[in-house]
Amino acid sequence: MFPAPDFRCTSNDSEDTELRFVTCQSLWNQIKSETEQIQENLNKQLLENLVSFLSRSHSDFQEKTTEWTFKMKFREIPTAALVLGVNVTDHDLTFRGLSDVLQDNITPYVAMLEAKDCPGIKNLMQKLMGQLMNCDLDVDSLEDEDCVQVSQNRVRCSMPSLISWYDSVTKKTDSETPSKKRNSSSRHWQSPPVVVVFKDMESFTTKVLQDFIVISSQHIHELPLVLIFGIATSPMIIHRLLPHSVSSLLCIELFQSISCKEHLSTIIDKLLLTSQFPFKLGEKVLQVLINIFLYHDFSVQNFIKGFQLCIVEHFYSQPLSVLCCHLVDIKKRVYSLSHDQCENIRRLPSFRRYVEKQESGKQIELLTNDSFLKVETKKLLEDLHVYHENYVRILRCLHVFTSSLPKYPLGKQIRELHCACLENRVWETEEYESSLQLARMLNKTDLVTMLQQCVEILMSSSGKEFDRAVEKLKEFLTQFQNLEASQERDVSISPQKELQKKTDLYHLQKTLLELKESRRSKKLTKFEMLRFEVVDYIDSLVRRYLVPADERTLHEVVYFNGAAVLRGHLNAAPRTALHTALNNPHWYLKNQALRCDGGGISNKAPDICIVYKLHLECGRLINLVDWLEVCDDANSTFTCFHARFIRAVSELELLGFIKPSKQKTDHVARLTWGGC
């Protein structure tokens, strides 16, 4: 799905270049495998439903049941409307999975059609038959009335030809030996349906769809055809594109894929909120990827590619990324560090803060003794792994509470909560305080359910870190069960009655103040006291375990925080890049001979660069004759000068910098102004 990362080290004398590359490649292969498995699991139910639909449609045709006869009477074509969402770049992966499942279980005859390849019904039939027959087709053969037999290179592209071919291949399958027939039937039905997938239905022209559906409906009793419409917007697009006379020929069943936001949340949950992978994303980097997803394309595939870019950039730019490995490999990696790598550790800002907190004797050892440093580094990296495991579990517990509140001050999705915890100390934010206030008003049923979920989350931990927390939460559950069903109530409701009686502003304010005072002096019930105790205990766990990652020592080893670098890679600035390439060609060509200081023009620069720099000095209209003479003076070594000048000017026009002028035939108009 994605290529393995390939990069060269930042310095030729790097001692761990190969190990960093191998580690990066191994990590990405593991993440790639995990993402493919996630996507397969997310699409599993959808594909099973589609296979079930196709099986029903096919079995009706196979057995010639009453339902199929009824459909044939009205010439209805079984059609699946597959709503995939606006994340169009993710659709190919779903369609590939669908094609593989169908060819493995239902039918070998699956055709994938795209609007760009089918501007007319003639092209559509050519593409359809070409994919089904796996042969090269000649569109001109449409005019050949005698060309009805399937041959190696030529076939008549029409529905009768397709039916004849289908009858011949199915009869050939039926005439095979019993052993071959059994092997074939184990994967496909005896008369498998022909599945035609319109991958981007909205992009097809109305006439092409209408003609194909009308023609197919006239032959549906001879060919078990099933249509699948890939829809990015809404199922209503079918009725907008097709008139009722055509849409009535379709027996449509709707299928809805999982939303792209749920898909993204699952990817983040499985890749980042886990201790399975040592590599992590910083808050700003993760926010860049999420913002591109939410405000640009909703593409999960592009998010994963951005994640891959972060991995490559981290191992490319961070010399200590060699220590970004699994827990079992830390000891071997740390003890093999060279003196220069130990110095790199000492330069890390987080490690310097750690050294400043130590006593003077330990500070000297950490800064001068490499062996002592390696022992301490090993311990710190192991602590960092433990921190990640504890962080994820307490984060999930906190999410259980915040996602059940009537409002979502910290966000409904766990990724939003994760970003808030990475950014700063979450317990110091106003949103967190609002969440605690809302949590202190939850009812008994919700609290018991949340505590049970938290117990399950903490019990999944392999270590004994949360044994005490589990016991405490179970103790809370026992206390809730022992509470009396009916709680004490305040019998004094006179302020509320007064509130209902008085309607003028003065009496209303007076009554509200009395009501507020009565609530302050009201004695808390046992349930309310226990509820406050539960929320306070969860708050203590948050303050202990959800410390921001940048406060942990050696976090630079496993966290990628280059948000500016990532933004530069993903947020394209074509005008700036184009100006840099034309104005300073040595920047991209890496040829110092092309460098010119002080705004000069090198006679070794490409033609278009010389013409571009000269056009920057001109006004709104540029005289081509004067331009040519200046270029001749700037570069007297031109051969075939006029032809090269015309070509350079044409390239500038193609790039949108100039255009022909209607005022003067020997002039061109400049289109761009200002610096980049």
XYZ file of C-alpha atoms in Angstrom:
676
model
C 0.000 0.000 0.000
C 2.751 2.419 0.917
C 6.428 2.268 -0.078
C 8.995 1.530 2.587
C 10.925 4.646 3.641
C 14.180 5.229 1.847
C 16.555 8.020 2.890
C 20.197 8.846 3.279
C 21.756 9.912 6.538
C 22.382 13.524 7.369
C 26.138 13.004 7.691
C 28.499 10.586 6.040
C 30.374 9.855 9.262
C 27.288 8.838 11.226
C 28.032 5.633 13.112
C 24.473 4.352 13.363
C 23.106 5.222 9.914
C 22.341 1.664 8.889
C 20.828 0.777 12.255
C 18.573 3.851 12.152
C 17.465 2.954 8.654
C 16.735 -0.660 9.596
C 14.860 0.447 12.709
C 12.817 2.948 10.720
C 11.995 0.387 8.041
C 11.062 -2.274 10.582
C 8.849 0.137 12.514
C 7.051 1.278 9.382
C 6.461 -2.302 8.218
C 4.850 -3.091 11.567
C 2.666 0.020 11.399
C 1.765 -0.693 7.773
C 0.670 -4.213 8.654
C -1.373 -2.928 11.583
C -3.132 -0.251 9.502
C -4.030 -2.769 6.795
C -5.487 -5.066 9.432
C -7.466 -2.183 10.949
C -8.897 -1.193 7.590
C -9.767 -4.799 6.800
C -11.625 -5.135 10.102
C -13.475 -1.842 9.623
C -14.650 -2.843 6.136
C -15.434 -6.427 7.103
C -19.101 -5.900 7.976
C -19.703 -3.759 4.894
C -18.130 -6.338 2.576
C -20.054 -9.173 4.238
C -23.319 -7.306 3.664
C -22.441 -6.714 0.013
C -21.506 -10.359 -0.487
C -24.800 -11.386 1.105
C -26.686 -9.046 -1.228
C -24.908 -10.406 -4.288
C -25.451 -13.976 -3.143
C -29.180 -13.366 -2.804
C -29.360 -11.707 -6.182
C -27.412 -14.517 -7.788
C -29.306 -17.309 -6.081
C -32.582 -15.823 -7.313
C -31.252 -15.913 -10.869
C -29.695 -19.360 -10.373
C -32.867 -20.980 -9.061
C -35.278 -18.950 -11.183
C -37.444 -18.310 -8.132
C -40.721 -16.437 -8.085
C -38.972 -13.310 -6.809
C -36.511 -13.346 -9.696
C -39.327 -13.948 -12.194
C -41.186 -11.017 -10.687
C -38.089 -8.830 -11.067
C -37.609 -9.960 -14.639
C -41.188 -9.074 -15.441
C -40.390 -5.482 -14.595
C -36.794 -5.782 -15.879
C -35.283 -4.626 -12.568
C -31.496 -4.795 -12.164
C -30.193 -5.644 -8.651
C -28.268 -2.544 -7.584
C -26.216 -1.757 -4.486
C -25.894 1.934 -3.600
C -22.614 2.071 -1.681
C -22.250 5.374 0.228
C -18.549 5.821 1.016
C -18.343 9.484 2.006
C -16.471 12.487 0.637
C -13.014 11.033 1.361
C -12.620 10.048 -2.283
C -8.934 9.144 -1.979
C -9.857 6.307 0.405
C -12.380 4.747 -1.968
C -9.832 2.841 -4.052
C -8.792 0.791 -1.043
C -12.410 -0.168 -0.343
C -13.049 -1.085 -3.963
C -9.896 -3.211 -4.127
C -11.013 -5.080 -1.033
C -14.490 -5.509 -2.497
C -13.082 -6.831 -5.778
C -10.855 -9.338 -3.972
C -13.719 -10.614 -1.802
C -16.068 -10.988 -4.765
C -13.510 -12.784 -6.906
C -12.622 -15.115 -4.052
C -16.159 -16.030 -3.037
C -18.805 -15.069 -5.590
C -17.726 -14.407 -9.154
C -14.613 -13.906 -11.265
C -16.468 -11.398 -13.445
C -15.992 -8.001 -11.785
C -15.503 -4.763 -13.745
C -14.440 -1.455 -12.177
C -15.481 1.592 -14.216
C -14.446 5.232 -13.749
C -16.102 8.263 -15.316
C -12.867 9.525 -16.886
C -12.640 6.337 -18.976
C -16.314 6.353 -20.005
C -17.254 9.636 -21.707
C -19.751 7.744 -23.889
C -21.658 4.467 -23.938
C -19.274 3.170 -26.608
C -16.273 3.692 -24.335
C -18.136 2.223 -21.372
C -18.916 -1.010 -23.223
C -15.331 -1.204 -24.460
C -13.958 -0.821 -20.929
C -16.497 -3.241 -19.471
C -15.852 -6.035 -21.952
C -12.114 -5.460 -21.865
C -11.988 -6.012 -18.101
C -14.331 -9.011 -18.160
C -12.586 -10.776 -21.029
C -9.053 -9.708 -20.152
C -8.227 -8.883 -23.766
C -7.409 -5.852 -25.896
C -10.427 -4.411 -27.656
C -10.695 -2.364 -30.829
C -13.460 0.218 -30.717
C -13.596 0.346 -34.505
C -14.857 -3.223 -34.436
C -18.227 -1.789 -33.430
C -18.793 -1.045 -37.087
C -18.033 -4.643 -38.089
C -21.342 -6.513 -38.115
C -19.646 -9.874 -38.672
C -17.236 -9.579 -35.738
C -19.346 -11.368 -33.129
C -16.923 -14.059 -32.043
C -14.463 -13.399 -29.222
C -10.922 -13.437 -30.531
C -7.542 -12.560 -29.110
C -7.565 -8.898 -29.995
C -10.911 -7.939 -31.485
C -14.468 -8.311 -30.287
C -17.710 -6.520 -31.048
C -18.507 -4.290 -28.062
C -22.217 -4.770 -27.550
C -24.562 -6.365 -25.062
C -25.394 -9.363 -27.308
C -21.659 -10.041 -27.654
C -21.283 -9.919 -23.894
C -24.194 -12.340 -23.428
C -22.767 -14.730 -26.017
C -19.386 -14.636 -24.302
C -20.982 -15.242 -20.888
C -22.977 -18.216 -22.200
C -19.851 -19.708 -23.750
C -17.692 -19.411 -20.616
C -20.429 -20.742 -18.295
C -21.151 -23.708 -20.600
C -17.429 -24.406 -20.780
C -17.311 -24.462 -16.977
C -20.271 -26.848 -16.810
C -18.617 -29.218 -19.318
C -15.403 -29.555 -17.287
C -14.492 -32.747 -15.485
C -16.238 -33.311 -12.119
C -13.019 -32.733 -10.156
C -12.346 -29.409 -11.833
C -15.981 -28.471 -11.431
C -15.892 -29.181 -7.714
C -12.769 -27.048 -7.320
C -14.375 -24.227 -9.233
C -17.670 -24.375 -7.353
C -15.858 -24.216 -4.061
C -15.003 -20.597 -4.844
C -17.682 -19.469 -7.312
C -21.289 -20.267 -8.112
C -22.082 -22.300 -11.218
C -23.536 -19.283 -13.023
C -21.726 -16.397 -11.353
C -23.158 -12.904 -11.719
C -21.483 -10.146 -13.687
C -20.741 -7.297 -11.275
C -20.256 -3.806 -12.700
C -18.917 -1.223 -10.226
C -19.291 2.489 -10.984
C -16.572 3.807 -8.683
C -17.551 7.485 -8.936
C -21.184 7.606 -9.927
C -21.530 11.384 -9.469
C -18.918 11.964 -12.192
C -20.687 9.897 -14.871
C -22.788 11.797 -17.373
C -26.525 11.250 -17.154
C -26.821 10.027 -20.731
C -24.157 7.329 -20.311
C -25.822 5.950 -17.180
C -29.296 6.067 -18.698
C -28.263 4.307 -21.912
C -26.381 1.565 -20.080
C -29.192 0.898 -17.589
C -31.874 0.814 -20.287
C -29.838 -1.526 -22.492
C -28.959 -3.794 -19.568
C -32.560 -4.013 -18.366
C -33.619 -5.321 -21.781
C -31.184 -8.245 -21.419
C -31.385 -8.899 -17.697
C -33.255 -12.183 -18.238
C -30.223 -13.469 -20.181
C -27.363 -12.021 -18.133
C -27.187 -12.031 -14.292
C -26.010 -8.441 -14.058
C -25.533 -6.661 -10.725
C -24.638 -2.967 -10.433
C -22.751 -1.277 -7.592
C -22.817 2.518 -7.422
C -19.967 4.141 -5.506
C -21.469 7.312 -4.003
C -19.502 10.044 -2.238
C -22.345 12.413 -1.335
C -25.919 11.171 -0.852
C -28.069 8.329 -2.229
C -30.409 11.030 -3.596
C -27.867 11.583 -6.360
C -29.294 8.489 -8.070
C -32.688 10.171 -8.487
C -31.081 13.465 -9.491
C -29.041 11.857 -12.242
C -31.671 9.397 -13.442
C -35.293 10.119 -14.335
C -37.985 7.973 -12.767
C -38.409 5.928 -15.935
C -34.778 4.800 -15.626
C -34.396 4.564 -11.838
C -37.510 2.369 -11.742
C -35.490 -0.241 -13.652
C -33.191 -0.632 -10.633
C -33.870 -2.698 -7.520
C -31.746 -0.583 -5.152
C -30.423 -1.575 -1.728
C -28.497 0.960 0.343
C -25.143 0.246 2.044
C -23.311 2.713 4.288
C -19.594 2.518 5.071
C -18.082 3.606 8.378
C -17.568 7.372 8.596
C -14.086 8.719 7.943
C -13.986 10.357 11.397
C -14.643 7.031 13.111
C -12.006 5.483 10.871
C -9.472 8.143 11.891
C -10.283 7.714 15.583
C -9.647 3.991 15.277
C -6.327 4.573 13.513
C -5.169 7.019 16.195
C -6.368 4.677 18.929
C -4.482 1.679 17.528
C -1.286 3.467 16.418
C -0.709 6.245 18.952
C -2.651 5.303 22.077
C -0.786 2.050 22.524
C 2.541 0.862 23.852
C 2.921 -1.499 20.900
C 4.847 1.083 18.876
C 7.615 3.164 20.513
C 7.297 6.085 18.078
C 4.968 8.928 19.142
C 3.732 12.212 17.706
C 3.972 15.514 19.552
C 0.858 17.589 20.141
C 1.542 20.176 17.414
C 2.474 17.532 14.844
C -0.656 15.520 15.577
C -2.733 18.692 15.368
C -1.256 19.492 11.928
C -2.251 16.057 10.612
C -5.725 16.247 12.146
C -6.323 19.764 10.788
C -5.342 18.669 7.283
C -7.746 15.757 7.644
C -10.651 17.847 8.969
C -10.256 20.951 6.792
C -8.821 19.539 3.574
C -9.760 16.065 2.354
C -11.061 13.776 5.162
C -8.607 11.212 3.811
C -7.433 8.541 6.234
C -4.901 7.335 3.666
C -3.320 10.790 3.504
C -3.225 10.893 7.306
C -1.327 7.590 7.321
C 1.058 8.884 4.656
C 1.656 11.960 6.797
C 2.329 9.650 9.738
C 4.853 7.775 7.597
C 6.522 11.062 6.698
C 6.847 11.865 10.419
C 8.589 8.539 11.027
C 11.043 9.077 8.184
C 11.743 12.674 9.216
C 12.287 11.666 12.847
C 14.805 8.936 12.038
C 16.414 11.175 9.400
C 16.945 14.227 11.612
C 17.265 12.831 15.143
C 20.643 11.091 15.771
C 19.280 9.464 18.936
C 16.318 7.908 17.114
C 18.359 4.705 17.199
C 17.030 4.402 20.766
C 13.415 4.589 19.528
C 12.917 0.846 19.826
C 10.923 -1.724 21.745
C 11.522 -2.279 25.432
C 13.405 -5.567 24.912
C 15.992 -3.858 22.689
C 16.737 -0.843 24.885
C 19.527 -2.410 26.929
C 21.476 -3.570 23.867
C 21.058 -0.249 22.049
C 22.032 1.910 25.048
C 25.158 -0.021 25.971
C 26.394 0.144 22.358
C 26.301 3.970 22.266
C 29.513 5.747 21.335
C 30.981 8.753 23.126
C 29.565 11.150 20.499
C 26.097 9.692 20.969
C 26.446 10.086 24.735
C 27.261 13.738 24.126
C 24.094 14.019 22.040
C 22.124 12.743 25.032
C 23.744 15.351 27.286
C 22.687 18.090 24.849
C 18.989 17.195 25.002
C 16.978 19.943 26.759
C 14.948 17.425 28.779
C 18.104 15.665 29.966
C 19.717 18.945 30.952
C 16.663 19.791 33.077
C 16.934 16.334 34.650
C 20.626 16.860 35.492
C 19.907 20.225 37.106
C 17.541 18.547 39.579
C 20.151 16.013 40.735
C 22.661 16.403 43.523
C 26.136 17.688 42.590
C 27.878 14.301 42.760
C 25.405 12.666 40.400
C 25.556 15.664 38.086
C 29.312 15.207 37.655
C 28.896 11.485 36.920
C 26.164 12.116 34.363
C 28.209 14.755 32.544
C 31.608 13.012 32.593
C 31.133 9.252 32.971
C 29.724 7.563 29.835
C 29.176 4.219 31.596
C 27.148 5.848 34.371
C 25.237 7.824 31.748
C 24.303 4.648 29.851
C 22.954 3.004 32.998
C 20.887 6.089 33.785
C 19.715 6.392 30.167
C 18.507 2.795 30.190
C 16.521 3.442 33.361
C 15.021 6.661 31.976
C 13.947 5.012 28.708
C 12.348 2.133 30.600
C 10.525 4.677 32.755
C 9.363 6.399 29.576
C 7.849 3.141 28.305
C 6.087 2.616 31.640
C 4.836 6.203 31.478
C 3.264 5.516 28.060
C 1.465 2.409 29.313
C 0.086 4.189 32.376
C -0.769 7.312 30.391
C -2.908 5.401 27.888
C -4.938 3.601 30.558
C -5.665 6.681 32.656
C -6.454 8.616 29.467
C -9.058 6.000 28.583
C -10.516 6.189 32.092
C -10.770 9.966 31.857
C -12.379 9.626 28.433
C -15.014 7.317 29.930
C -16.068 10.201 32.193
C -15.748 13.120 29.763
C -17.498 11.381 26.848
C -20.558 10.641 29.035
C -21.122 14.220 30.139
C -24.063 16.235 28.757
C -21.521 18.646 27.278
C -18.021 17.925 25.960
C -15.652 20.586 27.355
C -12.637 18.361 26.544
C -14.100 16.978 23.316
C -16.100 13.867 22.596
C -13.361 11.942 20.779
C -10.392 10.478 22.634
C -8.031 12.097 20.114
C -9.230 15.525 21.259
C -8.589 14.584 24.872
C -5.169 13.201 23.937
C -4.193 16.482 22.242
C -5.339 18.445 25.297
C -3.204 16.272 27.602
C -0.150 16.573 25.334
C -0.443 20.343 25.046
C -0.220 21.201 28.743
C -1.264 20.041 32.185
C -4.860 19.267 31.482
C -5.960 19.676 35.120
C -4.997 23.364 34.942
C -7.388 24.166 32.087
C -10.857 25.652 32.358
C -12.296 22.830 30.253
C -11.096 20.281 32.775
C -12.641 22.201 35.662
C -15.931 22.375 33.771
C -15.781 18.624 33.200
C -15.257 17.983 36.917
C -18.221 20.169 37.797
C -20.426 18.265 35.376
C -19.093 14.934 36.657
C -20.128 15.917 40.197
C -23.746 16.041 38.989
C -23.899 12.564 37.430
C -26.527 10.147 38.647
C -25.832 6.840 40.388
C -26.431 4.633 37.347
C -23.991 6.545 35.142
C -21.329 6.615 37.858
C -21.560 2.865 38.478
C -21.316 2.157 34.734
C -18.260 4.423 34.390
C -16.516 2.882 37.374
C -17.080 -0.608 35.981
C -15.552 0.445 32.648
C -12.556 1.999 34.434
C -12.014 -1.214 36.417
C -11.948 -3.217 33.177
C -9.458 -0.786 31.619
C -7.088 -0.812 34.589
C -7.307 -4.593 35.050
C -6.058 -5.040 31.462
C -2.678 -3.699 32.594
C 0.019 -6.364 32.704
C 1.840 -4.855 35.687
C 0.810 -4.183 39.276
C 0.851 -0.400 38.961
C -2.920 -0.084 39.183
C -3.721 -2.820 41.711
C -4.368 -0.241 44.410
C -6.485 1.860 42.046
C -8.570 -1.182 41.058
C -9.199 -2.023 44.712
C -10.254 1.556 45.400
C -12.672 1.642 42.461
C -14.175 -1.696 43.491
C -14.598 -0.290 46.980
C -16.543 2.634 45.507
C -18.774 0.196 43.595
C -19.508 -1.705 46.809
C -20.406 1.505 48.614
C -22.801 2.488 45.816
C -24.486 -0.891 46.045
C -24.919 -0.471 49.810
C -26.541 2.930 49.527
C -30.230 3.101 50.312
C -32.514 3.338 47.317
C -34.160 6.519 48.506
C -31.999 9.467 49.532
C -32.763 12.143 52.060
C -34.481 15.128 50.586
C -34.764 18.683 51.705
C -38.333 19.265 52.834
C -37.953 22.983 52.673
C -39.228 23.942 49.239
C -40.779 27.262 50.137
C -38.167 29.277 48.169
C -39.065 27.309 45.036
C -42.762 27.982 45.581
C -42.008 31.654 46.044
C -39.984 31.519 42.813
C -43.056 30.324 40.962
C -45.287 32.999 42.514
C -43.133 36.102 42.105
C -42.656 37.346 38.570
C -41.334 40.913 38.973
C -37.558 41.467 38.806
C -37.067 42.531 42.460
C -38.826 39.547 44.009
C -37.240 37.200 41.452
C -33.699 38.256 42.430
C -34.548 38.057 46.137
C -35.983 34.552 45.799
C -32.995 33.313 43.764
C -30.599 34.553 46.461
C -32.639 32.787 49.142
C -32.631 29.597 47.094
C -28.857 29.815 46.614
C -28.279 30.275 50.342
C -30.544 27.364 51.179
C -28.553 25.102 48.871
C -25.282 26.189 50.448
C -26.541 25.374 53.934
C -28.084 22.093 52.795
C -26.392 18.983 54.162
C -24.960 16.640 51.524
C -26.465 13.184 51.232
C -24.364 10.029 51.454
C -24.624 9.591 47.691
C -23.438 13.129 47.001
C -20.503 12.731 49.377
C -19.530 9.452 47.713
C -19.877 11.019 44.258
C -17.528 13.855 45.248
C -15.067 11.288 46.583
C -15.120 9.305 43.304
C -14.530 12.401 41.152
C -11.718 13.576 43.421
C -10.028 10.178 43.184
C -10.190 10.192 39.372
C -8.766 13.717 39.510
C -5.831 12.464 41.601
C -5.095 9.736 39.010
C -5.157 12.341 36.223
C -2.721 14.619 38.037
C -0.368 11.703 38.672
C -0.317 9.944 35.305
C -1.368 12.455 32.629
C 1.715 14.637 32.863
C 2.527 16.136 29.398
C 5.098 14.134 27.466
C 7.468 17.083 27.028
C 7.999 17.091 30.799
C 9.410 13.576 30.656
C 13.169 13.084 30.374
C 14.422 11.864 26.945
C 11.044 12.424 25.322
C 12.927 13.751 22.247
C 14.090 10.201 21.500
C 10.608 8.845 20.736
C 8.498 11.974 20.111
C 8.545 13.820 16.793
C 7.851 17.526 17.340
C 8.855 19.016 13.985
C 5.502 20.588 13.203
C 7.047 23.319 11.045
C 8.975 20.765 8.974
C 5.864 18.631 8.508
C 3.775 21.648 7.565
C 6.368 22.627 4.994
C 6.160 19.170 3.408
C 2.367 18.837 3.426
C 1.129 22.409 2.907
C 2.263 23.147 -0.620
C 3.334 26.692 -1.609
C 3.683 26.320 -5.401
C 4.172 30.019 -6.148
C 7.018 30.336 -3.658
C 8.655 27.140 -4.900
C 8.334 28.262 -8.517
C 9.796 31.692 -7.788
C 12.712 30.117 -5.927
C 13.402 27.679 -8.754
C 13.397 30.379 -11.442
C 15.106 33.143 -9.479
C 17.692 30.949 -7.714
C 18.128 27.793 -9.828
C 21.121 26.674 -7.742
C 18.722 26.071 -4.818
C 17.175 23.017 -6.456
C 19.875 22.057 -8.954
C 22.567 22.069 -6.221
C 24.975 23.729 -8.662
C 26.995 26.513 -7.043
C 28.120 27.724 -10.483
C 24.610 29.109 -10.954
C 24.762 31.211 -7.780
C 24.780 34.971 -8.356
C 25.031 37.442 -5.518
C 23.595 40.939 -5.707
C 20.753 40.105 -8.087
C 22.956 39.353 -11.102
C 22.219 36.869 -13.872
C 24.546 33.963 -14.581
C 25.111 33.180 -18.244
C 25.107 29.488 -17.267
C 21.550 29.575 -15.936
C 18.731 27.857 -17.847
C 17.041 29.963 -20.511
C 13.755 30.299 -18.649
C 15.552 31.548 -15.524
C 17.254 34.346 -17.474
C 13.995 35.369 -19.147
C 12.133 35.225 -15.820
C 14.602 37.439 -13.936
C 14.538 40.009 -16.749
C 10.737 40.061 -16.831
C 10.715 40.961 -13.120
C 12.331 44.289 -14.033
C 9.643 45.200 -16.582
C 6.338 47.012 -16.270
C 2.822 45.950 -17.180
C 3.587 45.529 -20.892
C 6.823 43.960 -22.115
C 8.198 44.670 -25.592
C 9.379 41.360 -27.031
C 12.012 43.027 -29.233
C 13.566 44.887 -26.297
C 13.328 41.751 -24.189
C 15.140 39.778 -26.859
C 17.942 42.357 -27.103
C 18.446 42.429 -23.320
C 18.611 38.656 -23.244
C 21.149 38.747 -26.037
C 23.299 41.134 -24.012
C 22.897 39.059 -20.857
C 23.924 35.847 -22.548
C 25.982 36.229 -25.678
C 26.755 32.513 -25.786
C 23.247 31.568 -26.940
C 23.160 29.299 -29.968
C 19.908 29.180 -31.975
C 19.152 32.234 -29.898
C 15.778 33.208 -31.338
C 14.327 29.699 -31.029
C 15.495 29.349 -27.437
C 14.113 32.775 -26.552
C 10.699 31.946 -28.051
C 10.666 28.663 -26.179
C 11.509 30.349 -22.864
C 8.777 32.958 -23.383
C 6.273 30.205 -24.218
C 7.197 28.371 -21.020
C 6.608 31.535 -18.978
C 3.210 31.901 -20.641
C 2.405 28.273 -19.835
C 3.305 28.878 -16.177
C 0.963 31.875 -16.066
C 3.470 34.725 -15.703
C 2.626 36.474 -18.975
C -0.049 36.473 -21.673
C -0.346 37.940 -25.173
C -1.540 41.539 -25.290
C -4.428 42.644 -27.466
C -3.235 46.266 -27.374
C 0.063 45.649 -29.179
C 0.921 42.529 -31.141
C 4.642 42.696 -30.340
C 4.026 43.003 -26.592
C 3.055 40.624 -23.801
C 1.256 41.531 -20.566
C 2.730 40.682 -17.206
C 0.347 38.824 -14.837
C 2.206 38.555 -11.528
C 3.366 41.268 -9.150
C 4.998 41.462 -5.751
C 7.485 39.220 -4.019
C 6.976 35.719 -2.632
